[in-house]
Amino acid sequence: MKIFRTNLLKIIVLLLFTTCNPEKGDVKNPKNFELYISLSFDQTASVSPNGKLIAYYHQEFEFPMNENYLTGLYIMNIDGSNQRLLLEGNHFSPDWSPDGKWIVFTSKGTLQIINLEGDNLRTFQGVNDVPLYHPDWSPDGSSIIFSSPFVDGGGFFICDPSFQNVKQLFDHYELSGSDPNWSIDGKKMLYCKNISNSDDLFVIDTAGISDIRLTNSNKTDREPVWSPDGSKICWSSSVEIYVMDADGENPYRLDYGKDPCWTPDGKHVIYSFANEDYSRGVLYKINISTKEKTQLTF
């Protein structure tokens, strides 16, 4: 009986020790940060042309929902202060008009445009009955490019800011891809395409004559964006933020994360990653030269 009690005590002590000291297997993998997010997620940020504001999508997971921070499209100062709700609901991928007065975004597979006061909203009635995603305003403000990937009737489209004069640049069979981003001169676009079960980045001219592959790896390369001067490209590669020259040369890693966008000075990138305890997806600002980063949302 004495031996039994001694062994039982050892078992209890061992259980207490292992409970209070998690094994290495419990350490969260930053590449899987989206799997751990349980409270909220700030994502698809876009910086205004004057560099003073950030538009982004905030998604609340808590129940009951935080009434002071509802799911919706938000605007805040570039330093993360003065957050204000522009439009409640699931509104993704905002992009600013070049004059900084309007924001185009995706909502339930449709495109919408809203002004900064939130009192003027217009909705695109659609094309070919397909869902529309990832709008990007042209540098001269004359058109918006968007995609409807991987569905019959889809492809890449452009329209004017009044959602008129819709034109299909490439249908789904000509060019199966997503995440379009205009070049500075408006003559080319960055996009991602799946080749042999791998997403890679390409740049194509709007006439479809030259289609150049920029990445070639077994990683998932998505969300490419040209720097303001067109000399560099930032993108998400298997949940890591990378920067490279516009011709695909000299890639280097910045941090874990997704949904990158540039500041107008070309010195920083805004992107989404987890907070310290991985309970929330938040926005960070990182210097592309020094890799010094600042957390903007909490």
PDB file of N, CA, C and O in Angstrom, residues 113-186:
ATOM      1  N   ILE A 113     -18.888  51.237 -54.297  1.00  0.00           N
ATOM      2  CA  ILE A 113     -18.051  52.423 -54.106  1.00  0.00           C
ATOM      3  C   ILE A 113     -18.725  53.320 -53.081  1.00  0.00           C
ATOM      4  O   ILE A 113     -19.953  53.513 -53.125  1.00  0.00           O
ATOM      5  N   ILE A 114     -17.936  53.867 -52.166  1.00  0.00           N
ATOM      6  CA  ILE A 114     -18.478  54.721 -51.117  1.00  0.00           C
ATOM      7  C   ILE A 114     -17.566  55.922 -50.918  1.00  0.00           C
ATOM      8  O   ILE A 114     -16.356  55.838 -51.154  1.00  0.00           O
ATOM      9  N   ASN A 115     -18.142  57.040 -50.492  1.00  0.00           N
ATOM     10  CA  ASN A 115     -17.318  58.203 -50.193  1.00  0.00           C
ATOM     11  C   ASN A 115     -16.867  58.160 -48.731  1.00  0.00           C
ATOM     12  O   ASN A 115     -17.278  57.288 -47.947  1.00  0.00           O
ATOM     13  N   LEU A 116     -16.008  59.081 -48.323  1.00  0.00           N
ATOM     14  CA  LEU A 116     -15.402  59.021 -46.990  1.00  0.00           C
ATOM     15  C   LEU A 116     -16.384  59.371 -45.884  1.00  0.00           C
ATOM     16  O   LEU A 116     -16.108  59.089 -44.713  1.00  0.00           O
ATOM     17  N   GLU A 117     -17.483  59.986 -46.221  1.00  0.00           N
ATOM     18  CA  GLU A 117     -18.499  60.291 -45.214  1.00  0.00           C
ATOM     19  C   GLU A 117     -19.455  59.114 -45.014  1.00  0.00           C
ATOM     20  O   GLU A 117     -20.233  59.100 -44.064  1.00  0.00           O
ATOM     21  N   GLY A 118     -19.416  58.152 -45.920  1.00  0.00           N
ATOM     22  CA  GLY A 118     -20.269  56.975 -45.803  1.00  0.00           C
ATOM     23  C   GLY A 118     -21.714  57.226 -46.157  1.00  0.00           C
ATOM     24  O   GLY A 118     -22.585  56.406 -45.858  1.00  0.00           O
ATOM     25  N   ASP A 119     -22.003  58.366 -46.803  1.00  0.00           N
ATOM     26  CA  ASP A 119     -23.392  58.697 -47.112  1.00  0.00           C
ATOM     27  C   ASP A 119     -23.697  58.645 -48.605  1.00  0.00           C
ATOM     28  O   ASP A 119     -24.759  59.071 -49.049  1.00  0.00           O
ATOM     29  N   ASN A 120     -22.752  58.137 -49.385  1.00  0.00           N
ATOM     30  CA  ASN A 120     -22.974  58.007 -50.831  1.00  0.00           C
ATOM     31  C   ASN A 120     -22.416  56.660 -51.274  1.00  0.00           C
ATOM     32  O   ASN A 120     -21.212  56.485 -51.392  1.00  0.00           O
ATOM     33  N   LEU A 121     -23.314  55.711 -51.501  1.00  0.00           N
ATOM     34  CA  LEU A 121     -22.920  54.341 -51.824  1.00  0.00           C
ATOM     35  C   LEU A 121     -23.558  53.929 -53.137  1.00  0.00           C
ATOM     36  O   LEU A 121     -24.760  54.104 -53.347  1.00  0.00           O
ATOM     37  N   ARG A 122     -22.758  53.403 -54.050  1.00  0.00           N
ATOM     38  CA  ARG A 122     -23.313  52.866 -55.280  1.00  0.00           C
ATOM     39  C   ARG A 122     -22.808  51.443 -55.488  1.00  0.00           C
ATOM     40  O   ARG A 122     -21.695  51.104 -55.106  1.00  0.00           O
ATOM     41  N   THR A 123     -23.643  50.629 -56.125  1.00  0.00           N
ATOM     42  CA  THR A 123     -23.387  49.200 -56.259  1.00  0.00           C
ATOM     43  C   THR A 123     -23.371  48.799 -57.727  1.00  0.00           C
ATOM     44  O   THR A 123     -24.226  49.231 -58.510  1.00  0.00           O
ATOM     45  N   PHE A 124     -22.416  47.974 -58.085  1.00  0.00           N
ATOM     46  CA  PHE A 124     -22.325  47.431 -59.440  1.00  0.00           C
ATOM     47  C   PHE A 124     -23.331  46.302 -59.582  1.00  0.00           C
ATOM     48  O   PHE A 124     -23.381  45.396 -58.735  1.00  0.00           O
ATOM     49  N   GLN A 125     -24.113  46.337 -60.641  1.00  0.00           N
ATOM     50  CA  GLN A 125     -25.153  45.338 -60.827  1.00  0.00           C
ATOM     51  C   GLN A 125     -24.613  43.990 -61.293  1.00  0.00           C
ATOM     52  O   GLN A 125     -25.328  43.003 -61.322  1.00  0.00           O
ATOM     53  N   GLY A 126     -23.337  43.946 -61.673  1.00  0.00           N
ATOM     54  CA  GLY A 126     -22.717  42.670 -61.995  1.00  0.00           C
ATOM     55  C   GLY A 126     -22.578  42.434 -63.486  1.00  0.00           C
ATOM     56  O   GLY A 126     -23.071  43.186 -64.320  1.00  0.00           O
ATOM     57  N   VAL A 127     -21.878  41.353 -63.789  1.00  0.00           N
ATOM     58  CA  VAL A 127     -21.659  40.964 -65.175  1.00  0.00           C
ATOM     59  C   VAL A 127     -21.618  39.439 -65.246  1.00  0.00           C
ATOM     60  O   VAL A 127     -21.003  38.771 -64.416  1.00  0.00           O
ATOM     61  N   ASN A 128     -22.368  38.883 -66.202  1.00  0.00           N
ATOM     62  CA  ASN A 128     -22.384  37.433 -66.434  1.00  0.00           C
ATOM     63  C   ASN A 128     -22.840  36.620 -65.217  1.00  0.00           C
ATOM     64  O   ASN A 128     -22.593  35.417 -65.135  1.00  0.00           O
ATOM     65  N   ASP A 129     -23.458  37.288 -64.238  1.00  0.00           N
ATOM     66  CA  ASP A 129     -23.947  36.599 -63.033  1.00  0.00           C
ATOM     67  C   ASP A 129     -22.822  35.857 -62.294  1.00  0.00           C
ATOM     68  O   ASP A 129     -23.035  34.760 -61.746  1.00  0.00           O
ATOM     69  N   VAL A 130     -21.641  36.443 -62.265  1.00  0.00           N
ATOM     70  CA  VAL A 130     -20.506  35.813 -61.584  1.00  0.00           C
ATOM     71  C   VAL A 130     -20.083  36.692 -60.394  1.00  0.00           C
ATOM     72  O   VAL A 130     -20.286  37.907 -60.404  1.00  0.00           O
ATOM     73  N   PRO A 131     -19.498  36.108 -59.356  1.00  0.00           N
ATOM     74  CA  PRO A 131     -19.010  36.904 -58.218  1.00  0.00           C
ATOM     75  C   PRO A 131     -17.769  37.703 -58.610  1.00  0.00           C
ATOM     76  O   PRO A 131     -16.928  37.232 -59.374  1.00  0.00           O
ATOM     77  N   LEU A 132     -17.652  38.909 -58.063  1.00  0.00           N
ATOM     78  CA  LEU A 132     -16.577  39.833 -58.447  1.00  0.00           C
ATOM     79  C   LEU A 132     -15.696  40.137 -57.235  1.00  0.00           C
ATOM     80  O   LEU A 132     -16.200  40.390 -56.141  1.00  0.00           O
ATOM     81  N   TYR A 133     -14.381  40.138 -57.470  1.00  0.00           N
ATOM     82  CA  TYR A 133     -13.449  40.287 -56.354  1.00  0.00           C
ATOM     83  C   TYR A 133     -12.265  41.189 -56.714  1.00  0.00           C
ATOM     84  O   TYR A 133     -11.970  41.439 -57.877  1.00  0.00           O
ATOM     85  N   HIS A 134     -11.592  41.627 -55.678  1.00  0.00           N
ATOM     86  CA  HIS A 134     -10.289  42.290 -55.732  1.00  0.00           C
ATOM     87  C   HIS A 134     -10.251  43.480 -56.710  1.00  0.00           C
ATOM     88  O   HIS A 134      -9.471  43.493 -57.666  1.00  0.00           O
ATOM     89  N   PRO A 135     -11.077  44.499 -56.488  1.00  0.00           N
ATOM     90  CA  PRO A 135     -11.032  45.666 -57.377  1.00  0.00           C
ATOM     91  C   PRO A 135      -9.771  46.495 -57.163  1.00  0.00           C
ATOM     92  O   PRO A 135      -9.265  46.614 -56.044  1.00  0.00           O
ATOM     93  N   ASP A 136      -9.264  47.073 -58.244  1.00  0.00           N
ATOM     94  CA  ASP A 136      -8.070  47.921 -58.165  1.00  0.00           C
ATOM     95  C   ASP A 136      -8.257  49.113 -59.091  1.00  0.00           C
ATOM     96  O   ASP A 136      -8.454  48.948 -60.298  1.00  0.00           O
ATOM     97  N   TRP A 137      -8.198  50.321 -58.515  1.00  0.00           N
ATOM     98  CA  TRP A 137      -8.407  51.550 -59.267  1.00  0.00           C
ATOM     99  C   TRP A 137      -7.172  51.856 -60.100  1.00  0.00           C
ATOM    100  O   TRP A 137      -6.047  51.755 -59.618  1.00  0.00           O
ATOM    101  N   SER A 138      -7.367  52.261 -61.352  1.00  0.00           N
ATOM    102  CA  SER A 138      -6.233  52.603 -62.210  1.00  0.00           C
ATOM    103  C   SER A 138      -5.568  53.879 -61.711  1.00  0.00           C
ATOM    104  O   SER A 138      -6.218  54.738 -61.109  1.00  0.00           O
ATOM    105  N   PRO A 139      -4.270  54.045 -61.937  1.00  0.00           N
ATOM    106  CA  PRO A 139      -3.547  55.222 -61.459  1.00  0.00           C
ATOM    107  C   PRO A 139      -4.110  56.550 -61.956  1.00  0.00           C
ATOM    108  O   PRO A 139      -4.026  57.562 -61.255  1.00  0.00           O
ATOM    109  N   ASP A 140      -4.709  56.559 -63.161  1.00  0.00           N
ATOM    110  CA  ASP A 140      -5.267  57.808 -63.673  1.00  0.00           C
ATOM    111  C   ASP A 140      -6.726  58.017 -63.262  1.00  0.00           C
ATOM    112  O   ASP A 140      -7.342  59.038 -63.604  1.00  0.00           O
ATOM    113  N   GLY A 141      -7.297  57.064 -62.526  1.00  0.00           N
ATOM    114  CA  GLY A 141      -8.652  57.201 -62.013  1.00  0.00           C
ATOM    115  C   GLY A 141      -9.751  56.911 -63.007  1.00  0.00           C
ATOM    116  O   GLY A 141     -10.936  57.012 -62.670  1.00  0.00           O
ATOM    117  N   SER A 142      -9.410  56.521 -64.225  1.00  0.00           N
ATOM    118  CA  SER A 142     -10.418  56.367 -65.269  1.00  0.00           C
ATOM    119  C   SER A 142     -11.124  55.020 -65.254  1.00  0.00           C
ATOM    120  O   SER A 142     -12.211  54.880 -65.826  1.00  0.00           O
ATOM    121  N   SER A 143     -10.541  54.016 -64.618  1.00  0.00           N
ATOM    122  CA  SER A 143     -11.129  52.680 -64.673  1.00  0.00           C
ATOM    123  C   SER A 143     -10.774  51.861 -63.434  1.00  0.00           C
ATOM    124  O   SER A 143      -9.858  52.193 -62.684  1.00  0.00           O
ATOM    125  N   ILE A 144     -11.518  50.791 -63.260  1.00  0.00           N
ATOM    126  CA  ILE A 144     -11.316  49.854 -62.158  1.00  0.00           C
ATOM    127  C   ILE A 144     -11.187  48.467 -62.762  1.00  0.00           C
ATOM    128  O   ILE A 144     -12.015  48.058 -63.589  1.00  0.00           O
ATOM    129  N   ILE A 145     -10.154  47.758 -62.365  1.00  0.00           N
ATOM    130  CA  ILE A 145      -9.978  46.377 -62.814  1.00  0.00           C
ATOM    131  C   ILE A 145     -10.410  45.442 -61.691  1.00  0.00           C
ATOM    132  O   ILE A 145     -10.259  45.760 -60.505  1.00  0.00           O
ATOM    133  N   PHE A 146     -10.992  44.301 -62.041  1.00  0.00           N
ATOM    134  CA  PHE A 146     -11.430  43.330 -61.043  1.00  0.00           C
ATOM    135  C   PHE A 146     -11.466  41.959 -61.692  1.00  0.00           C
ATOM    136  O   PHE A 146     -11.350  41.828 -62.920  1.00  0.00           O
ATOM    137  N   SER A 147     -11.646  40.934 -60.868  1.00  0.00           N
ATOM    138  CA  SER A 147     -11.614  39.573 -61.401  1.00  0.00           C
ATOM    139  C   SER A 147     -12.763  38.742 -60.858  1.00  0.00           C
ATOM    140  O   SER A 147     -13.335  39.029 -59.807  1.00  0.00           O
ATOM    141  N   SER A 148     -13.094  37.720 -61.630  1.00  0.00           N
ATOM    142  CA  SER A 148     -14.024  36.684 -61.203  1.00  0.00           C
ATOM    143  C   SER A 148     -13.380  35.354 -61.544  1.00  0.00           C
ATOM    144  O   SER A 148     -13.610  34.786 -62.605  1.00  0.00           O
ATOM    145  N   PRO A 149     -12.522  34.880 -60.646  1.00  0.00           N
ATOM    146  CA  PRO A 149     -11.688  33.723 -60.986  1.00  0.00           C
ATOM    147  C   PRO A 149     -12.414  32.386 -60.904  1.00  0.00           C
ATOM    148  O   PRO A 149     -13.332  32.201 -60.108  1.00  0.00           O
ATOM    149  N   PHE A 150     -11.985  31.472 -61.756  1.00  0.00           N
ATOM    150  CA  PHE A 150     -12.307  30.050 -61.646  1.00  0.00           C
ATOM    151  C   PHE A 150     -13.782  29.713 -61.838  1.00  0.00           C
ATOM    152  O   PHE A 150     -14.260  28.708 -61.328  1.00  0.00           O
ATOM    153  N   VAL A 151     -14.524  30.556 -62.560  1.00  0.00           N
ATOM    154  CA  VAL A 151     -15.924  30.243 -62.845  1.00  0.00           C
ATOM    155  C   VAL A 151     -16.202  30.517 -64.317  1.00  0.00           C
ATOM    156  O   VAL A 151     -15.598  31.400 -64.927  1.00  0.00           O
ATOM    157  N   ASP A 152     -17.128  29.775 -64.891  1.00  0.00           N
ATOM    158  CA  ASP A 152     -17.549  30.037 -66.268  1.00  0.00           C
ATOM    159  C   ASP A 152     -18.146  31.440 -66.354  1.00  0.00           C
ATOM    160  O   ASP A 152     -18.969  31.828 -65.516  1.00  0.00           O
ATOM    161  N   GLY A 153     -17.749  32.180 -67.377  1.00  0.00           N
ATOM    162  CA  GLY A 153     -18.210  33.552 -67.523  1.00  0.00           C
ATOM    163  C   GLY A 153     -17.349  34.549 -66.795  1.00  0.00           C
ATOM    164  O   GLY A 153     -17.566  35.760 -66.889  1.00  0.00           O
ATOM    165  N   GLY A 154     -16.363  34.049 -66.037  1.00  0.00           N
ATOM    166  CA  GLY A 154     -15.490  34.919 -65.261  1.00  0.00           C
ATOM    167  C   GLY A 154     -14.278  35.360 -66.051  1.00  0.00           C
ATOM    168  O   GLY A 154     -14.245  35.285 -67.279  1.00  0.00           O
ATOM    169  N   GLY A 155     -13.270  35.820 -65.321  1.00  0.00           N
ATOM    170  CA  GLY A 155     -12.055  36.308 -65.938  1.00  0.00           C
ATOM    171  C   GLY A 155     -11.660  37.642 -65.356  1.00  0.00           C
ATOM    172  O   GLY A 155     -11.919  37.928 -64.180  1.00  0.00           O
ATOM    173  N   PHE A 156     -11.055  38.501 -66.171  1.00  0.00           N
ATOM    174  CA  PHE A 156     -10.655  39.840 -65.744  1.00  0.00           C
ATOM    175  C   PHE A 156     -11.491  40.880 -66.497  1.00  0.00           C
ATOM    176  O   PHE A 156     -11.685  40.768 -67.720  1.00  0.00           O
ATOM    177  N   PHE A 157     -11.946  41.894 -65.764  1.00  0.00           N
ATOM    178  CA  PHE A 157     -12.817  42.909 -66.325  1.00  0.00           C
ATOM    179  C   PHE A 157     -12.316  44.298 -65.938  1.00  0.00           C
ATOM    180  O   PHE A 157     -11.611  44.470 -64.937  1.00  0.00           O
ATOM    181  N   ILE A 158     -12.734  45.309 -66.719  1.00  0.00           N
ATOM    182  CA  ILE A 158     -12.547  46.696 -66.319  1.00  0.00           C
ATOM    183  C   ILE A 158     -13.861  47.434 -66.541  1.00  0.00           C
ATOM    184  O   ILE A 158     -14.679  47.048 -67.388  1.00  0.00           O
ATOM    185  N   CYS A 159     -14.060  48.489 -65.764  1.00  0.00           N
ATOM    186  CA  CYS A 159     -15.216  49.357 -65.946  1.00  0.00           C
ATOM    187  C   CYS A 159     -14.820  50.755 -65.503  1.00  0.00           C
ATOM    188  O   CYS A 159     -13.762  50.948 -64.886  1.00  0.00           O
ATOM    189  N   ASP A 160     -15.662  51.748 -65.778  1.00  0.00           N
ATOM    190  CA  ASP A 160     -15.363  53.089 -65.286  1.00  0.00           C
ATOM    191  C   ASP A 160     -15.914  53.229 -63.867  1.00  0.00           C
ATOM    192  O   ASP A 160     -16.669  52.375 -63.389  1.00  0.00           O
ATOM    193  N   PRO A 161     -15.551  54.291 -63.142  1.00  0.00           N
ATOM    194  CA  PRO A 161     -15.970  54.431 -61.731  1.00  0.00           C
ATOM    195  C   PRO A 161     -17.478  54.554 -61.521  1.00  0.00           C
ATOM    196  O   PRO A 161     -17.946  54.392 -60.395  1.00  0.00           O
ATOM    197  N   SER A 162     -18.222  54.809 -62.593  1.00  0.00           N
ATOM    198  CA  SER A 162     -19.678  54.836 -62.464  1.00  0.00           C
ATOM    199  C   SER A 162     -20.285  53.458 -62.691  1.00  0.00           C
ATOM    200  O   SER A 162     -21.509  53.317 -62.734  1.00  0.00           O
ATOM    201  N   PHE A 163     -19.391  52.443 -62.843  1.00  0.00           N
ATOM    202  CA  PHE A 163     -19.797  51.060 -63.106  1.00  0.00           C
ATOM    203  C   PHE A 163     -20.509  50.918 -64.452  1.00  0.00           C
ATOM    204  O   PHE A 163     -21.406  50.098 -64.629  1.00  0.00           O
ATOM    205  N   GLN A 164     -20.089  51.743 -65.411  1.00  0.00           N
ATOM    206  CA  GLN A 164     -20.599  51.656 -66.773  1.00  0.00           C
ATOM    207  C   GLN A 164     -19.449  51.201 -67.690  1.00  0.00           C
ATOM    208  O   GLN A 164     -18.313  51.088 -67.274  1.00  0.00           O
ATOM    209  N   ASN A 165     -19.785  50.966 -68.945  1.00  0.00           N
ATOM    210  CA  ASN A 165     -18.777  50.621 -69.956  1.00  0.00           C
ATOM    211  C   ASN A 165     -17.891  49.460 -69.507  1.00  0.00           C
ATOM    212  O   ASN A 165     -16.663  49.533 -69.511  1.00  0.00           O
ATOM    213  N   VAL A 166     -18.535  48.378 -69.118  1.00  0.00           N
ATOM    214  CA  VAL A 166     -17.821  47.194 -68.650  1.00  0.00           C
ATOM    215  C   VAL A 166     -17.197  46.458 -69.841  1.00  0.00           C
ATOM    216  O   VAL A 166     -17.849  46.246 -70.868  1.00  0.00           O
ATOM    217  N   LYS A 167     -15.949  46.073 -69.684  1.00  0.00           N
ATOM    218  CA  LYS A 167     -15.248  45.352 -70.740  1.00  0.00           C
ATOM    219  C   LYS A 167     -14.516  44.160 -70.144  1.00  0.00           C
ATOM    220  O   LYS A 167     -13.888  44.278 -69.090  1.00  0.00           O
ATOM    221  N   GLN A 168     -14.611  43.029 -70.783  1.00  0.00           N
ATOM    222  CA  GLN A 168     -13.878  41.847 -70.352  1.00  0.00           C
ATOM    223  C   GLN A 168     -12.509  41.836 -71.026  1.00  0.00           C
ATOM    224  O   GLN A 168     -12.409  41.751 -72.245  1.00  0.00           O
ATOM    225  N   LEU A 169     -11.462  41.949 -70.218  1.00  0.00           N
ATOM    226  CA  LEU A 169     -10.107  41.912 -70.762  1.00  0.00           C
ATOM    227  C   LEU A 169      -9.725  40.504 -71.196  1.00  0.00           C
ATOM    228  O   LEU A 169      -9.191  40.291 -72.289  1.00  0.00           O
ATOM    229  N   PHE A 170      -9.968  39.541 -70.300  1.00  0.00           N
ATOM    230  CA  PHE A 170      -9.646  38.140 -70.580  1.00  0.00           C
ATOM    231  C   PHE A 170     -10.731  37.276 -69.961  1.00  0.00           C
ATOM    232  O   PHE A 170     -11.141  37.502 -68.816  1.00  0.00           O
ATOM    233  N   ASP A 171     -11.208  36.289 -70.711  1.00  0.00           N
ATOM    234  CA  ASP A 171     -12.178  35.384 -70.101  1.00  0.00           C
ATOM    235  C   ASP A 171     -11.454  34.293 -69.324  1.00  0.00           C
ATOM    236  O   ASP A 171     -10.228  34.180 -69.357  1.00  0.00           O
ATOM    237  N   HIS A 172     -12.231  33.486 -68.636  1.00  0.00           N
ATOM    238  CA  HIS A 172     -11.660  32.475 -67.737  1.00  0.00           C
ATOM    239  C   HIS A 172     -10.799  31.466 -68.485  1.00  0.00           C
ATOM    240  O   HIS A 172      -9.824  30.939 -67.944  1.00  0.00           O
ATOM    241  N   TYR A 173     -11.128  31.205 -69.740  1.00  0.00           N
ATOM    242  CA  TYR A 173     -10.370  30.220 -70.513  1.00  0.00           C
ATOM    243  C   TYR A 173      -9.082  30.820 -71.064  1.00  0.00           C
ATOM    244  O   TYR A 173      -8.068  30.131 -71.186  1.00  0.00           O
ATOM    245  N   GLU A 174      -9.108  32.108 -71.398  1.00  0.00           N
ATOM    246  CA  GLU A 174      -7.902  32.774 -71.878  1.00  0.00           C
ATOM    247  C   GLU A 174      -6.871  32.954 -70.763  1.00  0.00           C
ATOM    248  O   GLU A 174      -5.674  32.756 -70.956  1.00  0.00           O
ATOM    249  N   LEU A 175      -7.381  33.343 -69.591  1.00  0.00           N
ATOM    250  CA  LEU A 175      -6.478  33.688 -68.492  1.00  0.00           C
ATOM    251  C   LEU A 175      -7.161  33.367 -67.171  1.00  0.00           C
ATOM    252  O   LEU A 175      -8.021  34.111 -66.712  1.00  0.00           O
ATOM    253  N   SER A 176      -6.795  32.260 -66.563  1.00  0.00           N
ATOM    254  CA  SER A 176      -7.389  31.843 -65.303  1.00  0.00           C
ATOM    255  C   SER A 176      -6.505  32.323 -64.158  1.00  0.00           C
ATOM    256  O   SER A 176      -5.441  31.771 -63.905  1.00  0.00           O
ATOM    257  N   GLY A 177      -6.930  33.396 -63.503  1.00  0.00           N
ATOM    258  CA  GLY A 177      -6.118  33.957 -62.427  1.00  0.00           C
ATOM    259  C   GLY A 177      -6.936  34.877 -61.541  1.00  0.00           C
ATOM    260  O   GLY A 177      -8.164  34.951 -61.648  1.00  0.00           O
ATOM    261  N   SER A 178      -6.251  35.598 -60.656  1.00  0.00           N
ATOM    262  CA  SER A 178      -6.933  36.474 -59.707  1.00  0.00           C
ATOM    263  C   SER A 178      -5.970  37.553 -59.210  1.00  0.00           C
ATOM    264  O   SER A 178      -4.815  37.619 -59.621  1.00  0.00           O
ATOM    265  N   ASP A 179      -6.460  38.404 -58.308  1.00  0.00           N
ATOM    266  CA  ASP A 179      -5.673  39.433 -57.624  1.00  0.00           C
ATOM    267  C   ASP A 179      -5.007  40.427 -58.580  1.00  0.00           C
ATOM    268  O   ASP A 179      -3.806  40.677 -58.499  1.00  0.00           O
ATOM    269  N   PRO A 180      -5.743  41.041 -59.508  1.00  0.00           N
ATOM    270  CA  PRO A 180      -5.098  41.969 -60.449  1.00  0.00           C
ATOM    271  C   PRO A 180      -4.658  43.263 -59.773  1.00  0.00           C
ATOM    272  O   PRO A 180      -5.298  43.748 -58.846  1.00  0.00           O
ATOM    273  N   ASN A 181      -3.557  43.826 -60.262  1.00  0.00           N
ATOM    274  CA  ASN A 181      -3.040  45.095 -59.756  1.00  0.00           C
ATOM    275  C   ASN A 181      -2.435  45.884 -60.912  1.00  0.00           C
ATOM    276  O   ASN A 181      -1.531  45.408 -61.585  1.00  0.00           O
ATOM    277  N   TRP A 182      -2.948  47.099 -61.139  1.00  0.00           N
ATOM    278  CA  TRP A 182      -2.510  47.922 -62.256  1.00  0.00           C
ATOM    279  C   TRP A 182      -1.048  48.332 -62.128  1.00  0.00           C
ATOM    280  O   TRP A 182      -0.556  48.613 -61.033  1.00  0.00           O
ATOM    281  N   SER A 183      -0.376  48.426 -63.265  1.00  0.00           N
ATOM    282  CA  SER A 183       0.951  49.046 -63.299  1.00  0.00           C
ATOM    283  C   SER A 183       0.787  50.562 -63.240  1.00  0.00           C
ATOM    284  O   SER A 183      -0.314  51.098 -63.412  1.00  0.00           O
ATOM    285  N   ILE A 184       1.884  51.276 -63.003  1.00  0.00           N
ATOM    286  CA  ILE A 184       1.832  52.728 -62.871  1.00  0.00           C
ATOM    287  C   ILE A 184       1.329  53.391 -64.147  1.00  0.00           C
ATOM    288  O   ILE A 184       0.591  54.383 -64.102  1.00  0.00           O
ATOM    289  N   ASP A 185       1.711  52.859 -65.309  1.00  0.00           N
ATOM    290  CA  ASP A 185       1.282  53.456 -66.569  1.00  0.00           C
ATOM    291  C   ASP A 185      -0.060  52.913 -67.058  1.00  0.00           C
ATOM    292  O   ASP A 185      -0.578  53.349 -68.097  1.00  0.00           O
ATOM    293  N   GLY A 186      -0.649  51.972 -66.316  1.00  0.00           N
ATOM    294  CA  GLY A 186      -1.952  51.431 -66.680  1.00  0.00           C
ATOM    295  C   GLY A 186      -1.943  50.525 -67.887  1.00  0.00           C
ATOM    296  O   GLY A 186      -3.003  50.160 -68.409  1.00  0.00           O
TER     297      GLY A 186
END
